[in-house]
Tab-separated table of C-alpha atoms in Angstrom:
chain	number	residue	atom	x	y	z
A	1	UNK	CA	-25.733	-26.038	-0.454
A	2	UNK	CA	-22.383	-23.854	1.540
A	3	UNK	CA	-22.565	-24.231	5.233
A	4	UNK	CA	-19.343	-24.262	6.248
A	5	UNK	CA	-18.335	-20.767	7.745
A	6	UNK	CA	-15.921	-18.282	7.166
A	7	UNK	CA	-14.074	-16.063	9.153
A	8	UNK	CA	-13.186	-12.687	7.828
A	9	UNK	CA	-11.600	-9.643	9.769
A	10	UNK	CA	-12.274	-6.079	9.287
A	11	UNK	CA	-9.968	-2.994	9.865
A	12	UNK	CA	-11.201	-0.127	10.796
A	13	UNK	CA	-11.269	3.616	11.632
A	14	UNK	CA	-12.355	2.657	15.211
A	15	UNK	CA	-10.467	1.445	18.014
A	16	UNK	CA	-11.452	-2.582	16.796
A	17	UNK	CA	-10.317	-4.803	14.208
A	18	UNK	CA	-13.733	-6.808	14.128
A	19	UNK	CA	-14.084	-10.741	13.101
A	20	UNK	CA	-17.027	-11.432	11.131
A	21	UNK	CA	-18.632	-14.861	10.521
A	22	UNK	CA	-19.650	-15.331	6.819
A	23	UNK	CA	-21.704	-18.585	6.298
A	24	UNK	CA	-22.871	-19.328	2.311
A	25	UNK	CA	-25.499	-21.391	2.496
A	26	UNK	CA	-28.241	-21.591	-0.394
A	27	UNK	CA	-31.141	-19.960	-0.075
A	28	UNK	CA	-30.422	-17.611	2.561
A	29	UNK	CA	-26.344	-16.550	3.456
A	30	UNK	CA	-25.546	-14.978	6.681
A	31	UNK	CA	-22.379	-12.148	7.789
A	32	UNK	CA	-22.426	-11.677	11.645
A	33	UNK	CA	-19.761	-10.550	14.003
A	34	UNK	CA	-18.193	-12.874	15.982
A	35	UNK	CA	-16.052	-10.127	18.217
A	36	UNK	CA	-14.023	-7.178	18.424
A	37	UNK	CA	-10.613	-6.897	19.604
A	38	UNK	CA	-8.340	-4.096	20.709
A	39	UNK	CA	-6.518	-2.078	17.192
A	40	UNK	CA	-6.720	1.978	16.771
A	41	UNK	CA	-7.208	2.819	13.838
A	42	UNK	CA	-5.981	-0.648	11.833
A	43	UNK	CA	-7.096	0.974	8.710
A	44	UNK	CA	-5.603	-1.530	6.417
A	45	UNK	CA	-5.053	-4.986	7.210
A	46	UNK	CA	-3.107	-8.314	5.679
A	47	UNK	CA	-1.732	-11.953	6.557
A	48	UNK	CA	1.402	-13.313	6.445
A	49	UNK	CA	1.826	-14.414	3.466
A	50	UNK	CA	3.914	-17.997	5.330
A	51	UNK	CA	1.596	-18.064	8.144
A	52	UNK	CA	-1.893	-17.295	8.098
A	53	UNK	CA	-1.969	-16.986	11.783
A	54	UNK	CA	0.050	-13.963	11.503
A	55	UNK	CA	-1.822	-10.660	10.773
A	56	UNK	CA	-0.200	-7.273	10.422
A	57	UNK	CA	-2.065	-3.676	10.425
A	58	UNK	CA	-1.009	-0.056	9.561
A	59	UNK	CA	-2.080	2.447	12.546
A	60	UNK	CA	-3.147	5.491	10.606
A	61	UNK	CA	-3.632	8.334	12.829
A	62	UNK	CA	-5.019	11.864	12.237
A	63	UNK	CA	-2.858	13.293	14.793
A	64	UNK	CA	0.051	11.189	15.966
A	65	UNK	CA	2.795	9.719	14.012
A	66	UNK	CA	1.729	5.719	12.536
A	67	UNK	CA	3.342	2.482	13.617
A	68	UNK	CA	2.936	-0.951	12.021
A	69	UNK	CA	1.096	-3.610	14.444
A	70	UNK	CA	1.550	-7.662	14.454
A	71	UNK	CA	-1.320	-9.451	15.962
A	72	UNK	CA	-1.851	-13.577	16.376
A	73	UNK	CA	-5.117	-14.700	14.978
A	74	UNK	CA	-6.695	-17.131	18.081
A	75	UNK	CA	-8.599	-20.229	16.931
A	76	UNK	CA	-12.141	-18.222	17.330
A	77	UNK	CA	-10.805	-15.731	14.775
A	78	UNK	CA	-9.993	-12.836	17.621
A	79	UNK	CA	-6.804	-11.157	17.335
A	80	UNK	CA	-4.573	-9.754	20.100
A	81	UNK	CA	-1.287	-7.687	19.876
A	82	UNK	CA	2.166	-8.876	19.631
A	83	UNK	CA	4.122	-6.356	18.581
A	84	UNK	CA	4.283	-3.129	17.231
A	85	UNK	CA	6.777	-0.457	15.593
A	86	UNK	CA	6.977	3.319	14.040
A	87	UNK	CA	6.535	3.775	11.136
A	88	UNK	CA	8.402	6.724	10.851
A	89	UNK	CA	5.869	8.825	9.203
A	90	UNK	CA	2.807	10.022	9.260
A	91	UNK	CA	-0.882	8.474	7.941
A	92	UNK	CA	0.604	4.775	6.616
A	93	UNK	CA	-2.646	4.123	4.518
A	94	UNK	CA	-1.378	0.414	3.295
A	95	UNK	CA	1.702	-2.540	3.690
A	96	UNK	CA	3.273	-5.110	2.041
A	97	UNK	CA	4.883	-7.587	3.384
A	98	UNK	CA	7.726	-8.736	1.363
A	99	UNK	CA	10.937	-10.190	0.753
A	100	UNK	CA	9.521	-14.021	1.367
A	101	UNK	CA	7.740	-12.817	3.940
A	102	UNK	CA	11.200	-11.454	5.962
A	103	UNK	CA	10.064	-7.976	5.446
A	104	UNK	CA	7.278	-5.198	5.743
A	105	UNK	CA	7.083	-2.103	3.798
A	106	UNK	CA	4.866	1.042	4.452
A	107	UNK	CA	4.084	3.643	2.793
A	108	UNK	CA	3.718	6.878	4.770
A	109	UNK	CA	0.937	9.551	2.864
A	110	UNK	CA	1.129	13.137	4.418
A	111	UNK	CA	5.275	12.432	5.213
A	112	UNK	CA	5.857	11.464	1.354
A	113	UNK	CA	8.134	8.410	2.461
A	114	UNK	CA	7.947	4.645	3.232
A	115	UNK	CA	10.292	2.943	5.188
A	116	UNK	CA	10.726	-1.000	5.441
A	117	UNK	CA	10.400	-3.143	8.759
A	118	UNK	CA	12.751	-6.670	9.351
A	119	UNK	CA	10.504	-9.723	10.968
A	120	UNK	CA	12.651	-12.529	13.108
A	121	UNK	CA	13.013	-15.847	12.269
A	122	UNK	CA	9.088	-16.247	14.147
A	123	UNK	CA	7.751	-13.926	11.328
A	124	UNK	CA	5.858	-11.966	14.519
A	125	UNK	CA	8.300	-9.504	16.168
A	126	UNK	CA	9.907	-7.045	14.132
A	127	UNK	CA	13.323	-6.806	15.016
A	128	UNK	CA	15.276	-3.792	13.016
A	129	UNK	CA	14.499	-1.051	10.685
A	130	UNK	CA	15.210	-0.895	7.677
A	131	UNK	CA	16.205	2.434	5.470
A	132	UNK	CA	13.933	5.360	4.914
A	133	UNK	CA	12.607	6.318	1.568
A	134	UNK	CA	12.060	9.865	0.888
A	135	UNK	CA	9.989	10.878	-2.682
A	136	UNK	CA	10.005	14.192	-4.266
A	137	UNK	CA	7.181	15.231	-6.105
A	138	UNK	CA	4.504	17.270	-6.922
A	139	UNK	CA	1.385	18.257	-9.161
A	140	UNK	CA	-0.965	20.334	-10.511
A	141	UNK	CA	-3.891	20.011	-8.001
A	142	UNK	CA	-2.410	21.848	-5.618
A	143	UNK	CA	-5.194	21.029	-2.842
A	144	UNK	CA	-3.732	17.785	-2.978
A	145	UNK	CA	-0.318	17.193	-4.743
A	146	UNK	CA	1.556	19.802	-3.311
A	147	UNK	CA	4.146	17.056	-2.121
A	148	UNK	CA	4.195	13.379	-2.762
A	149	UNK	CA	1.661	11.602	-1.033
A	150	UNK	CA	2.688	7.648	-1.779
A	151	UNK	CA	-0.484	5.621	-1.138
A	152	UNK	CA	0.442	2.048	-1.934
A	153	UNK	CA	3.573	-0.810	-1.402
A	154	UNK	CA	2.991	-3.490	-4.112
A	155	UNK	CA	6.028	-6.058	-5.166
A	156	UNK	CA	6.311	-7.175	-7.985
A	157	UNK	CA	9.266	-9.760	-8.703
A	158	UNK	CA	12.290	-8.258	-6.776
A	159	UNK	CA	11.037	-4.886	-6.901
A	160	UNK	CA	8.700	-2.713	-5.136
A	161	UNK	CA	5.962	-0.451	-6.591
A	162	UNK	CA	4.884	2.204	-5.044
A	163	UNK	CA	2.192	4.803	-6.240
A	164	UNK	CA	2.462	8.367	-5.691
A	165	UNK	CA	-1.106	10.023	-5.124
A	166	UNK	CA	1.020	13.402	-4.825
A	167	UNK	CA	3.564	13.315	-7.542
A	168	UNK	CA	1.485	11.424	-10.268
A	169	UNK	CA	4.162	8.447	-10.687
A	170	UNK	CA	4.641	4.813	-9.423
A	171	UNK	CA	7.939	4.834	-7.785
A	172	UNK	CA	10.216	1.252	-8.832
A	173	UNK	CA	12.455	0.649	-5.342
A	174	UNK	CA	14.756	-2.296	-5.559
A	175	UNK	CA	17.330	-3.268	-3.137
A	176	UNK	CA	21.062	-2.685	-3.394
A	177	UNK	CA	23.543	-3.693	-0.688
A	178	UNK	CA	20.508	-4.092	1.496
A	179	UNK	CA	18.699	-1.167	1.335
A	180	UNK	CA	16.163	-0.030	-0.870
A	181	UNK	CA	16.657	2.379	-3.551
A	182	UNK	CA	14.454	4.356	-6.016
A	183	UNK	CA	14.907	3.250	-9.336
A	184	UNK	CA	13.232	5.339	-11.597
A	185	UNK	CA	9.451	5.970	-12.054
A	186	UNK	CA	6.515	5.021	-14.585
A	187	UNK	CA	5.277	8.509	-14.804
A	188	UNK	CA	1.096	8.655	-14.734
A	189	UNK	CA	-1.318	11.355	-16.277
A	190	UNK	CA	-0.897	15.016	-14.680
A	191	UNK	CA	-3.146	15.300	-11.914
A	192	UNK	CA	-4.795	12.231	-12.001
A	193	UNK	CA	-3.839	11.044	-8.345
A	194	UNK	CA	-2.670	7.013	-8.835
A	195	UNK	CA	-3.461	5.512	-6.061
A	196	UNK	CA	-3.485	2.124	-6.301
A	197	UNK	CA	-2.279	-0.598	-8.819
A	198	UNK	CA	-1.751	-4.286	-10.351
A	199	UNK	CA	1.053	-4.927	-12.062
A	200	UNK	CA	0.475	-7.898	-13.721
A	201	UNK	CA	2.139	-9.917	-17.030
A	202	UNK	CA	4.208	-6.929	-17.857
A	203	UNK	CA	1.270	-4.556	-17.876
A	204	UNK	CA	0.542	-1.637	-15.045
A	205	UNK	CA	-3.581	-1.085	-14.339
A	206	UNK	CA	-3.666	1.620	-11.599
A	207	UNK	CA	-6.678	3.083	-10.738
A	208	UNK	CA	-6.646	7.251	-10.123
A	209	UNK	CA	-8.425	8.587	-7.541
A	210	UNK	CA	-8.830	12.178	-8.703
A	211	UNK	CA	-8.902	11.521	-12.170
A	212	UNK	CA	-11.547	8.542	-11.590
A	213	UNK	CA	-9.988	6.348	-14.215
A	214	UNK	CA	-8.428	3.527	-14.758
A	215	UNK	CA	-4.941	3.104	-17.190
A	216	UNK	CA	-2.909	0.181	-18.858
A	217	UNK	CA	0.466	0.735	-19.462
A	218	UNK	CA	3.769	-1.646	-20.699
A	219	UNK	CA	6.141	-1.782	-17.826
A	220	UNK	CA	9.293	-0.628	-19.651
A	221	UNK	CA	12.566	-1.636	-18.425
A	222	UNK	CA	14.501	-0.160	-15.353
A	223	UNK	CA	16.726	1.780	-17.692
A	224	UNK	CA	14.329	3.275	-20.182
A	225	UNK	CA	13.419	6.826	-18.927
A	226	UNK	CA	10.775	7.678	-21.824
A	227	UNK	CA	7.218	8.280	-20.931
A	228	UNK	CA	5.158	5.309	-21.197
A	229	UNK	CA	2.304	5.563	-23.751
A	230	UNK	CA	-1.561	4.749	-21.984
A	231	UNK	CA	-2.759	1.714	-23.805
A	232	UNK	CA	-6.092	2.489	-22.490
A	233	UNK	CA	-7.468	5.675	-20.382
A	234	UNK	CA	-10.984	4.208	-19.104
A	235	UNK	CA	-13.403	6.655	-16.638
A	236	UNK	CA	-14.564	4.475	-12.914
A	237	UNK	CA	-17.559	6.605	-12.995
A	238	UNK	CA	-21.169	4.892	-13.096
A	239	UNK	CA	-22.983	6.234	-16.741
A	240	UNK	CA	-24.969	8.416	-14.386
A	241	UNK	CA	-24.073	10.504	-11.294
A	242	UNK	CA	-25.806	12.685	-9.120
A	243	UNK	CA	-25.698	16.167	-10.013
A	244	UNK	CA	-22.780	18.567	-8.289
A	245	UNK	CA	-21.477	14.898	-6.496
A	246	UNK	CA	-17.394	14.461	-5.995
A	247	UNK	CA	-15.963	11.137	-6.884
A	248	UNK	CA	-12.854	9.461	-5.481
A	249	UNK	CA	-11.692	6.361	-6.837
A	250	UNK	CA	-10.367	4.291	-4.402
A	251	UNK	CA	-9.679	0.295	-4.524
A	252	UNK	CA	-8.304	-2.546	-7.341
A	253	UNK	CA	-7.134	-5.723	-7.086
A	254	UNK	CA	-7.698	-8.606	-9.919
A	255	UNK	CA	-9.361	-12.328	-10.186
A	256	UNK	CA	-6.354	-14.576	-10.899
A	257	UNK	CA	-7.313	-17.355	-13.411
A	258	UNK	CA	-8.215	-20.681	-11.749
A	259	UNK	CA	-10.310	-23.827	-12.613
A	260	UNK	CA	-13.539	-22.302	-11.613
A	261	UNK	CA	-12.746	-18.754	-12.987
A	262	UNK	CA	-10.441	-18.800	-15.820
A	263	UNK	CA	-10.612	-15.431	-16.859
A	264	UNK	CA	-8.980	-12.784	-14.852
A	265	UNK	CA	-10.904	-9.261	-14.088
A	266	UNK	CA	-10.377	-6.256	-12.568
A	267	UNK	CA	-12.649	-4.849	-9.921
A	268	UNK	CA	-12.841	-1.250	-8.818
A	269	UNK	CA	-14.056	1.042	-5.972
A	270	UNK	CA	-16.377	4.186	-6.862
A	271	UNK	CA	-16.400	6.345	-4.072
A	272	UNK	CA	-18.800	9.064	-3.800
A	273	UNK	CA	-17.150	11.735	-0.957
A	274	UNK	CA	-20.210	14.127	-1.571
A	275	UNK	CA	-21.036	16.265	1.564
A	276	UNK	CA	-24.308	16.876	1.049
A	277	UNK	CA	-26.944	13.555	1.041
A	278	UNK	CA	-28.821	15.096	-2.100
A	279	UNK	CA	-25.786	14.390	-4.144
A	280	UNK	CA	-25.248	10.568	-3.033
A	281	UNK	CA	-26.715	7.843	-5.285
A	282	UNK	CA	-29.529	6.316	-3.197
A	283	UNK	CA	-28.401	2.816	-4.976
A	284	UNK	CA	-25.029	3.528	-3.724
A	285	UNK	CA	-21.626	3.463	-4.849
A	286	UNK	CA	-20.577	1.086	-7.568
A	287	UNK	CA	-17.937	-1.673	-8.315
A	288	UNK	CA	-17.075	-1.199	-11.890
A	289	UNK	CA	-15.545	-4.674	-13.656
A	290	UNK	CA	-13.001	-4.648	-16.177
A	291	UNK	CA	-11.845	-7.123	-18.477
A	292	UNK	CA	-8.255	-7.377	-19.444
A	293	UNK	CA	-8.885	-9.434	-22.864
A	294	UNK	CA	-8.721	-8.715	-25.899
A	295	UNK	CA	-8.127	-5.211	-24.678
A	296	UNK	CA	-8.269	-3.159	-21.086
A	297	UNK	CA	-12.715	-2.308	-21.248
A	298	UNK	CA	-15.245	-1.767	-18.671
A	299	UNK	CA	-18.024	-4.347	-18.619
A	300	UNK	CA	-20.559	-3.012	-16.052
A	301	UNK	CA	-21.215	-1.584	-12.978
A	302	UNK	CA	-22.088	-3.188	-9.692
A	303	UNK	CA	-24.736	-1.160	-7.111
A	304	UNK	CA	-23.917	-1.760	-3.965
A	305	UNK	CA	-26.293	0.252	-1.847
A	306	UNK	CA	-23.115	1.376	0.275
A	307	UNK	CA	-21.930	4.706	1.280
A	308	UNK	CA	-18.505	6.303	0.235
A	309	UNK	CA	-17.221	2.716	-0.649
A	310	UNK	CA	-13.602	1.838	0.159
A	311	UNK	CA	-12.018	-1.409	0.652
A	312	UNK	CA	-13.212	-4.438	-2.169
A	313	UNK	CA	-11.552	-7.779	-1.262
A	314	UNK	CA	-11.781	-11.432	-3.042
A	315	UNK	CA	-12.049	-14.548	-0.585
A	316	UNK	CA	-13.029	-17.750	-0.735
A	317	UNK	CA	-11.916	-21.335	-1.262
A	318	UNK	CA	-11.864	-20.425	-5.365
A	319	UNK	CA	-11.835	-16.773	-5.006
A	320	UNK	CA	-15.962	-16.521	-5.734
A	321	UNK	CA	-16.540	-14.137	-3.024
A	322	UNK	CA	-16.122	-10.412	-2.851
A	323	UNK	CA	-16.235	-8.493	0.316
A	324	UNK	CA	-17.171	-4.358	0.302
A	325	UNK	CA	-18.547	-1.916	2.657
A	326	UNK	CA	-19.297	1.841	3.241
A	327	UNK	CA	-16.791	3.783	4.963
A	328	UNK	CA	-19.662	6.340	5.426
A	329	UNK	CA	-22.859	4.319	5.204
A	330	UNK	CA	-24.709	0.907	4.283
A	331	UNK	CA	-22.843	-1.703	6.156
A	332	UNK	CA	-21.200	-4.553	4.863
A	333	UNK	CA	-21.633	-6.578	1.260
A	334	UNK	CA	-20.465	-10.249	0.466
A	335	UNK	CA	-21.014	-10.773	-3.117
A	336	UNK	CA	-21.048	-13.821	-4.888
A	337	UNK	CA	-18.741	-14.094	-8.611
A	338	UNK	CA	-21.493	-14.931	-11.351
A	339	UNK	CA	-21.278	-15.281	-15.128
A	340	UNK	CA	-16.959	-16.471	-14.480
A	341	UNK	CA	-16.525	-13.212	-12.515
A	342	UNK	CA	-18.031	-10.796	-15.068
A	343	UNK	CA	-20.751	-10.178	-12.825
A	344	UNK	CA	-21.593	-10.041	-8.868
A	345	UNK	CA	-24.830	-11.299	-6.978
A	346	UNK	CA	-25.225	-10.214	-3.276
A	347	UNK	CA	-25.191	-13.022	-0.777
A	348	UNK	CA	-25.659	-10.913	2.598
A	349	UNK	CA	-25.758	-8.298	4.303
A	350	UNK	CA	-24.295	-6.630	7.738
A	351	UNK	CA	-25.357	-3.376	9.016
A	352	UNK	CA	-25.221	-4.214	12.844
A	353	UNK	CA	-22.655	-3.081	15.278
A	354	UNK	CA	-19.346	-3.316	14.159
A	355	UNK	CA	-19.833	-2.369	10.476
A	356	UNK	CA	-19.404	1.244	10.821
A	357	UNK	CA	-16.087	2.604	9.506
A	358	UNK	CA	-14.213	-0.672	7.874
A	359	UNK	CA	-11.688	0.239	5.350
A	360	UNK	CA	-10.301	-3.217	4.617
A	361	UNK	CA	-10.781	-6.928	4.486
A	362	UNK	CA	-9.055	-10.327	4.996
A	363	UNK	CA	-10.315	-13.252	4.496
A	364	UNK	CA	-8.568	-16.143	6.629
């Protein structure tokens, strides 16, 4: 038997970041919220990577340009402002916060830029600014790659990745002389809209939200300008789909190896943006698992009886737990790891107050 609790926080399209209390015990789990706290719009959330009491947020705003927000995480798991900062562009859907923890990068969607942010020595306050990024870029779905629309900040060694949504690349920055500078680009299939990625062992996966598909691709060096070959080019999608429905594919992030799972996998988002409810799947939107050995291929597909699902985030003490919810409908999911991580089992459920609108997880 689990009892002992877990806190996880949720950021949202609302004016909260919520704290939810997970607790795993066998037969019956339980998610509940704890609290809400003041954040607009803190669509996507993450710790400091040096101090878990840290949390930082992007504020992505329809309307108004988006800052970058540093909360302290109180011993009940509320959060309250610290600080806060532009971030020089408009709709900042994700950060990263870098550089050994010094340093947070975000990515700016409609403006096509991301600009980085210098912490202080207390890791809270952010202190300068660092240089602006500006991409160039475009694609064939005009609707929505008629400029570069970078989605994503992802390091990886001494270098940044960034995918383009817009533009149909993953932009390399690396610093020179202190600022950051583009340094070439892994170009991506035409019109497939990457929007996020793992680069991981010399290997890119990125998942492609128009495209619904997921790639593998070498990571060539920084001076090789040749198009990278696909490895593998595998469809998100469920086998079966209502008829006339839209798909978006939005989240992936990997299972490192560890003791208890020793095989890594990828997990990914389906996201069904239908408009009309007759062309939703009443078993909701899926989590599609991929394995990364021998080869890049999808195992299965998880129902999660959510709506227009979003965020998918891995917790826990051994990284069994997987968190999900509907941006649009369904609540909240914790999922248990089964079969090493090839598989997921639902623990609880949340559909209460507070569950409406969450677009990302942390688990603290």
């Amino acid at each position: 038997m689990w009892n002992n609790p877990i806190t996880l926080l949720g950021g949202t399209y609302t004016a909260f970041i919520n704290t939810y209390s997970f607790v795993p015990n066998r037969p019956l789990s339980t998610l509940s919220l704890v609290g809400q706290s003041p954040g607009q719009s803190s669509t996507w959330i993450s710790l400091h990577p040096k101090n878990c009491s840290l949390l930082f947020s992007t504020v992505e705003l329809a309307t108004e340009p988006g800052s970058i927000t540093s909360f302290i995480i109180d011993s009940g798991g509320l959060v309250r402002q610290i600080d806060q900062t532009p971030s020089f562009g408009n709709s900042p859907p994700h950060l990263a916060i870098v550089n050994d923890g010094k340093e947070v990068i975000a990515p700016n969607y409609s403006s096509g830029n991301v600009t980085s942010h210098i912490l202080g020595e207390d890791q809270a306050y952010f202190v300068s600014t660092g240089n602006l990024v500006t991409f160039n870029g475009s694609g064939p779905n005009r609707a929505c790659q008629a400029s570069s629309h970078p989605h994503e900040a992802v390091q990886y060694g001494n270098k940044v990745f960034i995918p383009d949504l817009g533009a149909n690349k993953v932009w390399r920055l690396q610093k020179d002389d202190g600022k950051w500078t583009v340094k070439g680009f892994i170009q991506q299939p035409l019109g497939s809209g990457p929007r996020h990625i793992v680069p991981l062992k010399g290997k890119l996966y990125t998942i492609h939200e128009m495209g619904n598909t997921m790639t593998e691709q070498v990571i060539p060096p920084l001076d090789d300008t040749e198009p990278q070959e696909l490895l593998a080019n595998i469809s998100t999608l469920p086998p079966t789909v209502p008829p006339g429905s839209l798909y978006n594919a939005a989240e992936l992030f990997v299972s490192l190896p560890s003791i208890h799972y020793p095989t890594p996998y990828l997990y990914a988002s389906n996201r069904n943006v239908s408009p009309l409810p007759t062309q939703t799947d009443l078993l909701g939107d899926t989590i599609a698992i991929f394995t990364l050995e021998p080869k890049l291929h999808l195992i299965r597909h998880v129902h999660t009886g959510l709506q227009q699902l979003r965020s998918v985030s891995l917790g826990g003490e051994h990284g069994q737990y997987v968190t999900t919810a509907g941006l649009a409908g369904g609540g909240i999911v914790v999922f248990e790891c089964v079969d090493g991580g090839a598989d997921l089992k639902v623990l609880a459920r949340y559909d209460g107050v507070g569950s409406e609108k969450v677009s990302s997880f942390v688990w603290t």
